[in-house]
Amino acid sequence: MIGIGKWEASVNTMMFSTSGIIEIKDNGGKYEFIYNVPERFKDVKVKILSIEEEGTDTLVVKAEFSILPGKIFEVHATFNGDTLTGFIKAPIMGSMKVKIKNGHRIG
């Protein structure tokens, strides 16, 4: 399985900037994501729709956020040792790509 562990990363756009912690677990051969929402987004619920492996080092996660119902976000996360890189395809303003920054393992 790819990316098992606890990771911290940030995203920055003109509209918002935030960082977050995601824990990826092996739950009986299936991926489980635990997303620790920053305090200012504590009421936002995240629904994971699918998780697929792409190659040997990348996960593609499709998710929906309660503040934007019906909008599907696609996260491409590539893991290399203790680093995480990638981008988020956000279904706003067309199909905006937001780079994942400073991704690193914290546990």
GROMACS .gro file of C-alpha atoms in nm:
model
  107
    1MET     CA    1   0.000   0.000   0.000
    2ILE     CA    2   0.115   0.352  -0.080
    3GLY     CA    3   0.164   0.636   0.169
    4ILE     CA    4   0.076   0.458   0.491
    5GLY     CA    5   0.142   0.699   0.778
    6LYS     CA    6   0.063   1.049   0.898
    7TRP     CA    7   0.133   1.342   0.664
    8GLU     CA    8   0.122   1.719   0.684
    9ALA     CA    9   0.098   1.947   0.381
   10SER     CA   10  -0.034   2.286   0.276
   11VAL     CA   11  -0.212   2.447  -0.017
   12ASN     CA   12  -0.217   2.814  -0.113
   13THR     CA   13  -0.447   2.993  -0.357
   14MET     CA   14  -0.562   3.350  -0.403
   15MET     CA   15  -0.886   3.257  -0.225
   16PHE     CA   16  -0.750   3.062   0.072
   17SER     CA   17  -0.444   2.913   0.232
   18THR     CA   18  -0.444   2.622   0.472
   19SER     CA   19  -0.249   2.325   0.596
   20GLY     CA   20  -0.375   1.995   0.720
   21ILE     CA   21  -0.286   1.653   0.850
   22ILE     CA   22  -0.395   1.332   0.682
   23GLU     CA   23  -0.345   0.985   0.822
   24ILE     CA   24  -0.349   0.699   0.573
   25LYS     CA   25  -0.413   0.353   0.715
   26ASP     CA   26  -0.442  -0.002   0.586
   27ASN     CA   27  -0.789  -0.118   0.689
   28GLY     CA   28  -0.796  -0.484   0.588
   29GLY     CA   29  -0.638  -0.420   0.249
   30LYS     CA   30  -0.842  -0.105   0.182
   31TYR     CA   31  -0.725   0.250   0.230
   32GLU     CA   32  -0.863   0.453   0.518
   33PHE     CA   33  -0.810   0.830   0.529
   34ILE     CA   34  -0.843   1.031   0.847
   35TYR     CA   35  -0.837   1.402   0.770
   36ASN     CA   36  -0.777   1.640   1.061
   37VAL     CA   37  -0.958   1.954   0.956
   38PRO     CA   38  -0.802   2.286   1.063
   39GLU     CA   39  -1.006   2.461   1.335
   40ARG     CA   40  -1.152   2.722   1.099
   41PHE     CA   41  -1.298   2.439   0.886
   42LYS     CA   42  -1.417   2.227   1.180
   43ASP     CA   43  -1.775   2.213   1.052
   44VAL     CA   44  -1.673   2.095   0.705
   45LYS     CA   45  -1.731   1.724   0.644
   46VAL     CA   46  -1.514   1.533   0.398
   47LYS     CA   47  -1.661   1.237   0.210
   48ILE     CA   48  -1.405   1.012   0.037
   49LEU     CA   49  -1.563   0.877  -0.282
   50SER     CA   50  -1.274   0.667  -0.417
   51ILE     CA   51  -0.906   0.592  -0.367
   52GLU     CA   52  -0.700   0.444  -0.649
   53GLU     CA   53  -0.332   0.364  -0.689
   54GLU     CA   54  -0.156   0.514  -0.988
   55GLY     CA   55   0.178   0.345  -1.050
   56THR     CA   56   0.383   0.247  -0.746
   57ASP     CA   57   0.398   0.581  -0.563
   58THR     CA   58   0.080   0.783  -0.626
   59LEU     CA   59  -0.271   0.780  -0.483
   60VAL     CA   60  -0.563   0.946  -0.660
   61VAL     CA   61  -0.838   1.035  -0.415
   62LYS     CA   62  -1.179   1.172  -0.513
   63ALA     CA   63  -1.363   1.355  -0.238
   64GLU     CA   64  -1.656   1.586  -0.174
   65PHE     CA   65  -1.667   1.862   0.087
   66SER     CA   66  -1.992   1.954   0.262
   67ILE     CA   67  -1.945   2.327   0.188
   68LEU     CA   68  -1.948   2.254  -0.188
   69PRO     CA   69  -2.200   1.971  -0.233
   70GLY     CA   70  -2.188   1.801  -0.571
   71LYS     CA   71  -1.835   1.928  -0.647
   72ILE     CA   72  -1.581   1.648  -0.674
   73PHE     CA   73  -1.220   1.726  -0.582
   74GLU     CA   74  -0.942   1.503  -0.710
   75VAL     CA   75  -0.618   1.476  -0.513
   76HIS     CA   76  -0.305   1.336  -0.678
   77ALA     CA   77  -0.056   1.256  -0.399
   78THR     CA   78   0.288   1.117  -0.480
   79PHE     CA   79   0.498   0.970  -0.199
   80ASN     CA   80   0.877   0.944  -0.202
   81GLY     CA   81   1.031   0.841   0.128
   82ASP     CA   82   0.926   1.104   0.381
   83THR     CA   83   0.802   1.358   0.124
   84LEU     CA   84   0.462   1.415  -0.032
   85THR     CA   85   0.408   1.611  -0.354
   86GLY     CA   86   0.115   1.649  -0.588
   87PHE     CA   87  -0.184   1.862  -0.669
   88ILE     CA   88  -0.556   1.900  -0.616
   89LYS     CA   89  -0.792   1.940  -0.910
   90ALA     CA   90  -1.062   2.168  -0.774
   91PRO     CA   91  -1.393   2.199  -0.962
   92ILE     CA   92  -1.406   2.574  -0.912
   93MET     CA   93  -1.316   2.845  -1.159
   94GLY     CA   94  -1.315   2.587  -1.439
   95SER     CA   95  -1.090   2.309  -1.321
   96MET     CA   96  -0.826   2.476  -1.108
   97LYS     CA   97  -0.507   2.284  -1.013
   98VAL     CA   98  -0.367   2.365  -0.670
   99LYS     CA   99  -0.016   2.246  -0.586
  100ILE     CA  100   0.039   2.055  -0.262
  101LYS     CA  101   0.331   2.218  -0.078
  102ASN     CA  102   0.565   2.124   0.203
  103GLY     CA  103   0.431   1.769   0.224
  104HIS     CA  104   0.617   1.559   0.477
  105ARG     CA  105   0.572   1.257   0.702
  106ILE     CA  106   0.502   1.336   1.066
  107GLY     CA  107   0.432   0.985   1.189
   0.00000   0.00000   0.00000
